[in-house]
PDB file of C-alpha atoms and ligand atoms in Angstrom:
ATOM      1  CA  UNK I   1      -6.660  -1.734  -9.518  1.00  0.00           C
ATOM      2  CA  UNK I   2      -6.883  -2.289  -5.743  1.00  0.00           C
ATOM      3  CA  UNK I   3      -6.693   0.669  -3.458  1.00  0.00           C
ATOM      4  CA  UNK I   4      -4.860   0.613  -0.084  1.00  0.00           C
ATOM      5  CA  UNK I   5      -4.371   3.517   2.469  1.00  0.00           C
ATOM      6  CA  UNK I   6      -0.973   4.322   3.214  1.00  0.00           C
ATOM      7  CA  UNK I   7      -1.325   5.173   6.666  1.00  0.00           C
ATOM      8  CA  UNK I   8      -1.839   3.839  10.343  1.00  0.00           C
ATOM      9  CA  UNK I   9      -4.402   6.558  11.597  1.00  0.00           C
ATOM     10  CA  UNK I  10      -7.724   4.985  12.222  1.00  0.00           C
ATOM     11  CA  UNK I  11      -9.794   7.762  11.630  1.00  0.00           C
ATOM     12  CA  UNK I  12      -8.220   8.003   8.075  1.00  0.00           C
ATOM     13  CA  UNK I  13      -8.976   4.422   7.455  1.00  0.00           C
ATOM     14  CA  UNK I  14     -12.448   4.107   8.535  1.00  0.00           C
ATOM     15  CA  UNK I  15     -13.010   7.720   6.612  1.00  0.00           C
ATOM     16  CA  UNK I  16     -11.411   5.461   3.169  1.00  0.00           C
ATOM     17  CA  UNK I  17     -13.482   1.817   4.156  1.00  0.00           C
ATOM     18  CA  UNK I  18     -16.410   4.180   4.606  1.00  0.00           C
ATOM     19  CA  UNK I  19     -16.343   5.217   0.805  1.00  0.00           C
ATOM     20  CA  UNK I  20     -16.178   1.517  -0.302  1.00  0.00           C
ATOM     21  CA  UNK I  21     -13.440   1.459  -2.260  1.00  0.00           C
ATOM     22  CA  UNK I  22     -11.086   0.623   0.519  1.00  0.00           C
ATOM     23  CA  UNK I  23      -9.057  -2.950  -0.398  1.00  0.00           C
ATOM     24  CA  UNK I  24      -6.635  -3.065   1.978  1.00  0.00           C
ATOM     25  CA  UNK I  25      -4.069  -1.104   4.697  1.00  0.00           C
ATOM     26  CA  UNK I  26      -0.076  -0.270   4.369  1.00  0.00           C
ATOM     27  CA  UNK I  27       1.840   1.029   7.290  1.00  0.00           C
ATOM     28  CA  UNK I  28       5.036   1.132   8.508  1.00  0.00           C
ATOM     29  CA  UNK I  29       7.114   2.493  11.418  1.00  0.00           C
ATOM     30  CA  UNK I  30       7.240   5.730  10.561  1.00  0.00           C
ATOM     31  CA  UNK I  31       3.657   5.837  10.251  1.00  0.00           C
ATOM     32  CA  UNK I  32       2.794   3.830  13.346  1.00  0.00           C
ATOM     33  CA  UNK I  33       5.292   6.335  15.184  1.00  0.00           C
ATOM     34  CA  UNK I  34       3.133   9.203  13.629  1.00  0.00           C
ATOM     35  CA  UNK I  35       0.252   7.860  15.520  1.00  0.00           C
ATOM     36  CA  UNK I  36       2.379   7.784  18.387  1.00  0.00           C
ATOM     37  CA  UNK I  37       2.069   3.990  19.100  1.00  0.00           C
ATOM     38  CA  UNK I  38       4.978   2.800  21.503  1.00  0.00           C
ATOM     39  CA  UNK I  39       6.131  -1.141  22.229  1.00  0.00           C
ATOM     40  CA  UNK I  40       5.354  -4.592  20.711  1.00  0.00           C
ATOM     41  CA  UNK I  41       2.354  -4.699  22.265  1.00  0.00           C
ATOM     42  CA  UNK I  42       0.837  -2.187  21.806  1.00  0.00           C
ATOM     43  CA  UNK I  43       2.342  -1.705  18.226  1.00  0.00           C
ATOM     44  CA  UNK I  44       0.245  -5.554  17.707  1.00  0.00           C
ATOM     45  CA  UNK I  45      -2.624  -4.009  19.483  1.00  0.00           C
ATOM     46  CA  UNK I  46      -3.101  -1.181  16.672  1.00  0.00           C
ATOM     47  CA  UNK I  47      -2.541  -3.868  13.833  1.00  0.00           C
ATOM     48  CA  UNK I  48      -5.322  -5.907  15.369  1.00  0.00           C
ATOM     49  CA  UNK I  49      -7.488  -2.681  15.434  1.00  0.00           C
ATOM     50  CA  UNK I  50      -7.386  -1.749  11.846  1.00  0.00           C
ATOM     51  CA  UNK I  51      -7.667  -5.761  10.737  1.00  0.00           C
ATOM     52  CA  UNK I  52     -11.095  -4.691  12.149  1.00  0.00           C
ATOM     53  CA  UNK I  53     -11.932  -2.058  10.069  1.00  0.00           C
ATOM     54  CA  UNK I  54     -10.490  -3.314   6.305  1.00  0.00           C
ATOM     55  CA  UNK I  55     -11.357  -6.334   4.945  1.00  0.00           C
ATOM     56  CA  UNK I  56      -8.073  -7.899   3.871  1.00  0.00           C
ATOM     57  CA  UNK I  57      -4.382  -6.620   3.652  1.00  0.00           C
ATOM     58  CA  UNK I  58      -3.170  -5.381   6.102  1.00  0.00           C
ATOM     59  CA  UNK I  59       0.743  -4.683   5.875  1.00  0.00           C
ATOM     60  CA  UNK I  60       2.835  -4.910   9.026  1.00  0.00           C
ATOM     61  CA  UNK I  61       6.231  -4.470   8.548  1.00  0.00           C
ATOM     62  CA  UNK I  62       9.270  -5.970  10.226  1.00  0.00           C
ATOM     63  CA  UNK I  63      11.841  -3.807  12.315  1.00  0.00           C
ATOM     64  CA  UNK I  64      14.315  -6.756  12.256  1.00  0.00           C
ATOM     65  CA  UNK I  65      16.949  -6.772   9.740  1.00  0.00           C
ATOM     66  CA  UNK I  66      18.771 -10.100  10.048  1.00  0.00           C
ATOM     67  CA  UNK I  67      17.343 -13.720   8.975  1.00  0.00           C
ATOM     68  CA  UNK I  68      16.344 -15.511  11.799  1.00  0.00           C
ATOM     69  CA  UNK I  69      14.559 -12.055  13.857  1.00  0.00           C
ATOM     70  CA  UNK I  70      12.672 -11.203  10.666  1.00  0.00           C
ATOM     71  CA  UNK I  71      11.428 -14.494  10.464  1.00  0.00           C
ATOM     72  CA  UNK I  72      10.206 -14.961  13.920  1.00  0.00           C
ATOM     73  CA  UNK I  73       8.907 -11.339  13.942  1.00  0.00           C
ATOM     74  CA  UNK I  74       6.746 -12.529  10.326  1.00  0.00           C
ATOM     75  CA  UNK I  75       5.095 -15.531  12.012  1.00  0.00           C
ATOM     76  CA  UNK I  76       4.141 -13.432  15.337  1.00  0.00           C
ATOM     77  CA  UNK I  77       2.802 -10.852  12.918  1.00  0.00           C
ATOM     78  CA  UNK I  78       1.157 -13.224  10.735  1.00  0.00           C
ATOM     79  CA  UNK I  79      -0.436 -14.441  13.928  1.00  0.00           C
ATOM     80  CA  UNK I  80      -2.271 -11.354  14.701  1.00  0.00           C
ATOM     81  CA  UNK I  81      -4.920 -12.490  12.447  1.00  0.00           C
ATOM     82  CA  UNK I  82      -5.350 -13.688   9.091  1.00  0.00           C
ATOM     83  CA  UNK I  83      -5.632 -10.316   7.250  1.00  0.00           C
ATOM     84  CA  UNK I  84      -2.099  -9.415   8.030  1.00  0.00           C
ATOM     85  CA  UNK I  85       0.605  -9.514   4.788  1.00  0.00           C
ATOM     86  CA  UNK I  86       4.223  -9.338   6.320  1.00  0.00           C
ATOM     87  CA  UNK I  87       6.169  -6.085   5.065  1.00  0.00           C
ATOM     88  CA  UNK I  88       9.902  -7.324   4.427  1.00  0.00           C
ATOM     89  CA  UNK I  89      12.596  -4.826   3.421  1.00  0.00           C
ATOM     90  CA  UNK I  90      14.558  -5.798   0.533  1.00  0.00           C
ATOM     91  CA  UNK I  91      18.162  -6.653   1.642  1.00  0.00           C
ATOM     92  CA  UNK I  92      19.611 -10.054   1.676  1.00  0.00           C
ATOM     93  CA  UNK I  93      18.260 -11.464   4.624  1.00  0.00           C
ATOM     94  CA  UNK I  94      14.800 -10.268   3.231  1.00  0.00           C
ATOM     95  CA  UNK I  95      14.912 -12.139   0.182  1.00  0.00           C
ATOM     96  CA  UNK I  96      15.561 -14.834   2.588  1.00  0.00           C
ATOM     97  CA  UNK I  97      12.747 -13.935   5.013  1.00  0.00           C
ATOM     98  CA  UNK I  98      10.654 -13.904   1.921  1.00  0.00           C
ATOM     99  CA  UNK I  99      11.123 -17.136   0.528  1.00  0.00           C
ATOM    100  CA  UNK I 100      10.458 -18.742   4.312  1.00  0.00           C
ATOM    101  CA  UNK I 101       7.213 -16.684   4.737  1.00  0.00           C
ATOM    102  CA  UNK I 102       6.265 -17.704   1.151  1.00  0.00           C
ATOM    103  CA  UNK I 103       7.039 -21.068   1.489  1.00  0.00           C
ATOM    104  CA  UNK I 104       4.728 -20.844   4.670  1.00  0.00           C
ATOM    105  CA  UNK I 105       1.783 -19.520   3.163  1.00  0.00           C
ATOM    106  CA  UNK I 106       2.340 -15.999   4.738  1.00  0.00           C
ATOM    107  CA  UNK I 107       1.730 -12.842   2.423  1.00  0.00           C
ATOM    108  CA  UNK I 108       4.355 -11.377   1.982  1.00  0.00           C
ATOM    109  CA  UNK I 109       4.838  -7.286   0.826  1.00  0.00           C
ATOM    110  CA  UNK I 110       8.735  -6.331  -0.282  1.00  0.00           C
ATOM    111  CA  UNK I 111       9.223  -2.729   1.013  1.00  0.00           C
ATOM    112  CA  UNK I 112      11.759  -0.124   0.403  1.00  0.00           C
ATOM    113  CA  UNK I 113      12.495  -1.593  -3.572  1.00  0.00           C
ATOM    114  CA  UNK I 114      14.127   1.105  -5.830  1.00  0.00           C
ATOM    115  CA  UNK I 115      15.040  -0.862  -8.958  1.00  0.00           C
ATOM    116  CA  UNK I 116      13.594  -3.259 -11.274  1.00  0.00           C
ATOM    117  CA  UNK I 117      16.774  -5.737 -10.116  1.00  0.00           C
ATOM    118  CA  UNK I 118      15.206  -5.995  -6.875  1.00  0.00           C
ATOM    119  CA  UNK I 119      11.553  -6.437  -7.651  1.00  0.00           C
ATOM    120  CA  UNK I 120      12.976  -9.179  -9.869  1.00  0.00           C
ATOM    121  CA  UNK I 121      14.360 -10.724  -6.503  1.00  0.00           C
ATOM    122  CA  UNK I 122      10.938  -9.995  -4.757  1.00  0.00           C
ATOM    123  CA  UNK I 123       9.103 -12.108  -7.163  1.00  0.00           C
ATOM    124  CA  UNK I 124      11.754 -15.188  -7.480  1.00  0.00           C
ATOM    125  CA  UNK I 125      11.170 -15.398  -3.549  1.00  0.00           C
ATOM    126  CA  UNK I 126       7.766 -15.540  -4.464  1.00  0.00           C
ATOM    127  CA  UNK I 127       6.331 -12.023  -2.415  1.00  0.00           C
ATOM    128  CA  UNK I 128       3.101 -11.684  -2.784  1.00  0.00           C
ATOM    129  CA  UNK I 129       3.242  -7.585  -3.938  1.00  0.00           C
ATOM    130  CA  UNK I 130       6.245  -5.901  -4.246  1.00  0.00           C
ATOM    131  CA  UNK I 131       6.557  -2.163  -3.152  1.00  0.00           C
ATOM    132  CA  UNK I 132       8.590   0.326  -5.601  1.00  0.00           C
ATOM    133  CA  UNK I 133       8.324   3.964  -3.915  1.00  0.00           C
ATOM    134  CA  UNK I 134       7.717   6.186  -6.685  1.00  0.00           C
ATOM    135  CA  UNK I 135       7.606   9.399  -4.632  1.00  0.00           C
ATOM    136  CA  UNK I 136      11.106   8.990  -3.129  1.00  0.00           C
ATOM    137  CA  UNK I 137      12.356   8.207  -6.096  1.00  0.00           C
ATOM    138  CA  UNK I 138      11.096  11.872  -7.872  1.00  0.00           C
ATOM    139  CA  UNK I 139      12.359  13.144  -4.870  1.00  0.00           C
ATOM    140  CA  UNK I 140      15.956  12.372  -6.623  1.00  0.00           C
ATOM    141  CA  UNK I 141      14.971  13.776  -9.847  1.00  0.00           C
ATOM    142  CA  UNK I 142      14.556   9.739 -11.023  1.00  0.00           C
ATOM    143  CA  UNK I 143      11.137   8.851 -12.755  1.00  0.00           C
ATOM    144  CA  UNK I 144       8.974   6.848 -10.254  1.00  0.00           C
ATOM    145  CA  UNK I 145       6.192   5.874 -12.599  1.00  0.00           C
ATOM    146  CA  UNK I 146       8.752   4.587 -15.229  1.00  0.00           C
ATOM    147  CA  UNK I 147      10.109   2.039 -11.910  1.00  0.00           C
ATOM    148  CA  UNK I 148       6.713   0.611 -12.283  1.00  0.00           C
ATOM    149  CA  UNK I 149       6.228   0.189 -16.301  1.00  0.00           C
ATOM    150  CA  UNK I 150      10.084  -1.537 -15.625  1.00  0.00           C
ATOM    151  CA  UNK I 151       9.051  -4.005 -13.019  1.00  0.00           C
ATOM    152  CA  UNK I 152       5.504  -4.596 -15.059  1.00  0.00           C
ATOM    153  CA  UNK I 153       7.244  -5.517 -18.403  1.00  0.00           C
ATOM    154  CA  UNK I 154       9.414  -7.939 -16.311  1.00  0.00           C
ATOM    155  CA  UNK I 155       6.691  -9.552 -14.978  1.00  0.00           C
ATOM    156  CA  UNK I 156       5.084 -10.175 -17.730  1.00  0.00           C
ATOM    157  CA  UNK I 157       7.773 -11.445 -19.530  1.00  0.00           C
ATOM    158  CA  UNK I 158       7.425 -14.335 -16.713  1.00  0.00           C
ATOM    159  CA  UNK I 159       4.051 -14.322 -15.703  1.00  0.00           C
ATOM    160  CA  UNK I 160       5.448 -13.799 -12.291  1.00  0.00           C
ATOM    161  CA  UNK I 161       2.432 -13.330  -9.776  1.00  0.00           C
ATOM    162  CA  UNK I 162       3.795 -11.358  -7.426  1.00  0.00           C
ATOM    163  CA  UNK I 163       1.612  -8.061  -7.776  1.00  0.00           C
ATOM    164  CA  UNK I 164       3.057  -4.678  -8.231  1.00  0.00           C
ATOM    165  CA  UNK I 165       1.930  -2.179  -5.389  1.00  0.00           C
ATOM    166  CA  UNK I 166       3.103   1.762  -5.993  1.00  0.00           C
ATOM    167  CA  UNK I 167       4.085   3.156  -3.017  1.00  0.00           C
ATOM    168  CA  UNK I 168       5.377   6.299  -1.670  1.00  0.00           C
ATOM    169  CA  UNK I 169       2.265   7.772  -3.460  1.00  0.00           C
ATOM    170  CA  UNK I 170       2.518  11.568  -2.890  1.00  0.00           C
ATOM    171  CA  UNK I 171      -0.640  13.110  -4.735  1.00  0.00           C
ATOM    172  CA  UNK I 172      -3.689  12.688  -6.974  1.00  0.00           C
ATOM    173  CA  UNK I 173      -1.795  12.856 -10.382  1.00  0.00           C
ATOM    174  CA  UNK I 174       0.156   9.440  -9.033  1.00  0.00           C
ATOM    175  CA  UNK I 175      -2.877   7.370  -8.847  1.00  0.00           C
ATOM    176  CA  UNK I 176      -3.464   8.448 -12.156  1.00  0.00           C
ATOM    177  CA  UNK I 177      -0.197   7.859 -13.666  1.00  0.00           C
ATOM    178  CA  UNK I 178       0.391   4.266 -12.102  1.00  0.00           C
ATOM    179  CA  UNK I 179      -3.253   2.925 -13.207  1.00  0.00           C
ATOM    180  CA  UNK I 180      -2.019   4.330 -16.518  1.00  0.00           C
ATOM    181  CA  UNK I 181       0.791   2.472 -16.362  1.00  0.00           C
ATOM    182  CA  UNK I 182      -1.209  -0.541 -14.895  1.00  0.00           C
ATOM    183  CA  UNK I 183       0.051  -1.060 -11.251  1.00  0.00           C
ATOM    184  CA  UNK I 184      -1.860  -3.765  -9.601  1.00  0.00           C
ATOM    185  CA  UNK I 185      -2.159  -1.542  -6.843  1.00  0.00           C
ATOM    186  CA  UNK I 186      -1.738   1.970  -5.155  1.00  0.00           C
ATOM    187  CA  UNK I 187      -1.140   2.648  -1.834  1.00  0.00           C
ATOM    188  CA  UNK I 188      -1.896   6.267  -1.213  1.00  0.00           C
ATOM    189  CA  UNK I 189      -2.713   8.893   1.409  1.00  0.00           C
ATOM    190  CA  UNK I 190      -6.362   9.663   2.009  1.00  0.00           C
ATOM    191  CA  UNK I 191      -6.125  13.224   0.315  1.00  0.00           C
ATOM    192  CA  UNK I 192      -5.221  11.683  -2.659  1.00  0.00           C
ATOM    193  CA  UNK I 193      -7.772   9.605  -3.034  1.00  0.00           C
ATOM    194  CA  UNK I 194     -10.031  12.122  -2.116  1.00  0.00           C
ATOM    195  CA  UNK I 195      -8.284  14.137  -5.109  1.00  0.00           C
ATOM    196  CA  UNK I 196      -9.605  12.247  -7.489  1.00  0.00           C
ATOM    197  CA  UNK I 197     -12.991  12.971  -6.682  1.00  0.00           C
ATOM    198  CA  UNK I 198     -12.347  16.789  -7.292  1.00  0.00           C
ATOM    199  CA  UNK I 199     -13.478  18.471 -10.708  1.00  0.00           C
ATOM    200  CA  UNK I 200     -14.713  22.088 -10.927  1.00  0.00           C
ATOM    201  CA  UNK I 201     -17.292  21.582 -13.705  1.00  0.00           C
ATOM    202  CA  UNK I 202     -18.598  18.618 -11.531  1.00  0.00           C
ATOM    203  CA  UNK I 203     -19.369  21.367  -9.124  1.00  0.00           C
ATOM    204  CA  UNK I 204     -20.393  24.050 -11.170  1.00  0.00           C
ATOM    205  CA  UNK I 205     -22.682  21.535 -13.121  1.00  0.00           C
ATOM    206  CA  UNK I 206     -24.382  20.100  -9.890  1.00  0.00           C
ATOM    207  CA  UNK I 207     -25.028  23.599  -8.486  1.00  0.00           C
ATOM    208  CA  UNK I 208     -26.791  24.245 -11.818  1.00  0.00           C
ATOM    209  CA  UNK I 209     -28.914  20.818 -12.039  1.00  0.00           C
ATOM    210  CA  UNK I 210     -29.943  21.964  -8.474  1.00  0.00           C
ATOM    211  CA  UNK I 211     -30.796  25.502  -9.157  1.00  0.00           C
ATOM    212  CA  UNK I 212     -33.080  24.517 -11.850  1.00  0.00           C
ATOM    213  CA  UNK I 213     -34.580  21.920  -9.946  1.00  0.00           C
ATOM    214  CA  UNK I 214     -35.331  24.878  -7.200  1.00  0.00           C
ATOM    215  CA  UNK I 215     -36.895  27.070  -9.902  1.00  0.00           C
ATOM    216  CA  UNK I 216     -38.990  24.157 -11.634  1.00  0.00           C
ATOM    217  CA  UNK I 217     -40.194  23.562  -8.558  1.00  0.00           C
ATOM    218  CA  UNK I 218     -41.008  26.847  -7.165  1.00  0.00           C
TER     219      UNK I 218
HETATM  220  O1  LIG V   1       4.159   3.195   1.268  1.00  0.00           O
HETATM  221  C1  LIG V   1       5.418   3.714   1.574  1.00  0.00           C
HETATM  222  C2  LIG V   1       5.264   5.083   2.100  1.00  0.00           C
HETATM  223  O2  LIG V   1       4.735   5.081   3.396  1.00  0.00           O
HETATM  224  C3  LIG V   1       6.460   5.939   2.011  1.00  0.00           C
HETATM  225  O3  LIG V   1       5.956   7.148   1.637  1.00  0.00           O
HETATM  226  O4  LIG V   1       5.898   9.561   1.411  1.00  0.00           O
HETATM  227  O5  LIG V   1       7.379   8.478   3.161  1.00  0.00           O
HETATM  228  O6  LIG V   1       7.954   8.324   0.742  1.00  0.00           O
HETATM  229  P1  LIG V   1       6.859   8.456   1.747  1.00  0.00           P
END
């Protein structure tokens, strides 16, 4: 299972690459606005600084929504440098976008997918991962994790590659249900990964190792 941070605060992801279990980045504009980055360039600016700190994947996402500016706004993206996978929202002209980028060689990420109809869609156009937001979707009283069992089973049925990346990750017990349920990936925020670290006995049993090692030594 590959771990990217959802998030575009550098601190945060040089705080997850530190830990070494960091595979990759997802933002979007809500999150870039969060960091209170303004304008193209300097929007480009901030993708080229965390392509510094990750190895690979990178997600920038589009704010165009019709054919031709989502594909121009892809390549420019994709030209930032060659970590960068192009985050497409999945309406029509997406699909479209995706299928172009695709047939380009250009990662691709479809964002904002709900239903296993359109992560069906996502993988026909041949995205590289396809983003079902699990938290938004408990939000609504809907079962997120079940979303991603859904689009799994399709894609094996198909052998589709396109790889299944649970987003809108809201806590600890998320990670835990989607690598149950076998999601390629998880995008999550740095406390939850950092939640999986926590255990009380882990603590109470290290403070005892150490207190005898204190009294055998003393
Ligand atoms: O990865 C998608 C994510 O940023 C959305 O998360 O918490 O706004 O639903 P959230």
């Amino acid at each position: 299972m590959k771990f990217f941070i959802d998030t575009a605060n550098l601190q945060e992801i040089e705080e997850a690459q530190a830990l070494g279990i960091l595979d990759g980045v997802t933002t979007n504009p809500s999150l870039m606005a969060r960091e209170g980055i303004k304008g193209k360039e300097n929007i480009y600016k901030h993708y080229k600084a965390i392509c510094q700190i990750v190895d690979d994947n990178v997600s920038a996402e589009v704010v165009a929504t019709d054919y031709e500016g989502m594909i121009n706004e892809g390549l420019e993206l994709a030209e930032i440098d060659q970590k960068i996978v192009v985050k497409v929202p999945l309406i029509e002209a997406g699909i479209k976008a995706i299928r172009y980028l695709s047939d380009k060689n250009i990662r691709t990420n479809a964002t904002l997918v709900f239903s296993p109809g359109q992560a069906l869609l996502a993988a026909k156009a041949g995205a590289t991962y396809v983003s079902p937001f699990i938290g938004r979707l408990d939000d609504i009283s809907e079962s997120g994790v079940e979303l991603i069992r859904q689009i799994l089973a399709i894609y094996s049925n198909y052998d589709f590659d396109t790889q299944v990346l649970a987003a809108s990750i809201r806590h600890t017990r998320h990670i835990i249900d989607c690598a149950l349920a076998g999601a390629d990936v998880a995008t999550c925020p740095l406390s939850a990964i950092k939640g999986l670290l926590k255990h009380p006995l882990t603590d109470i049993g290290l403070e005892k190792f150490l207190a005898d090692y204190r009294k055998s030594q003393a």
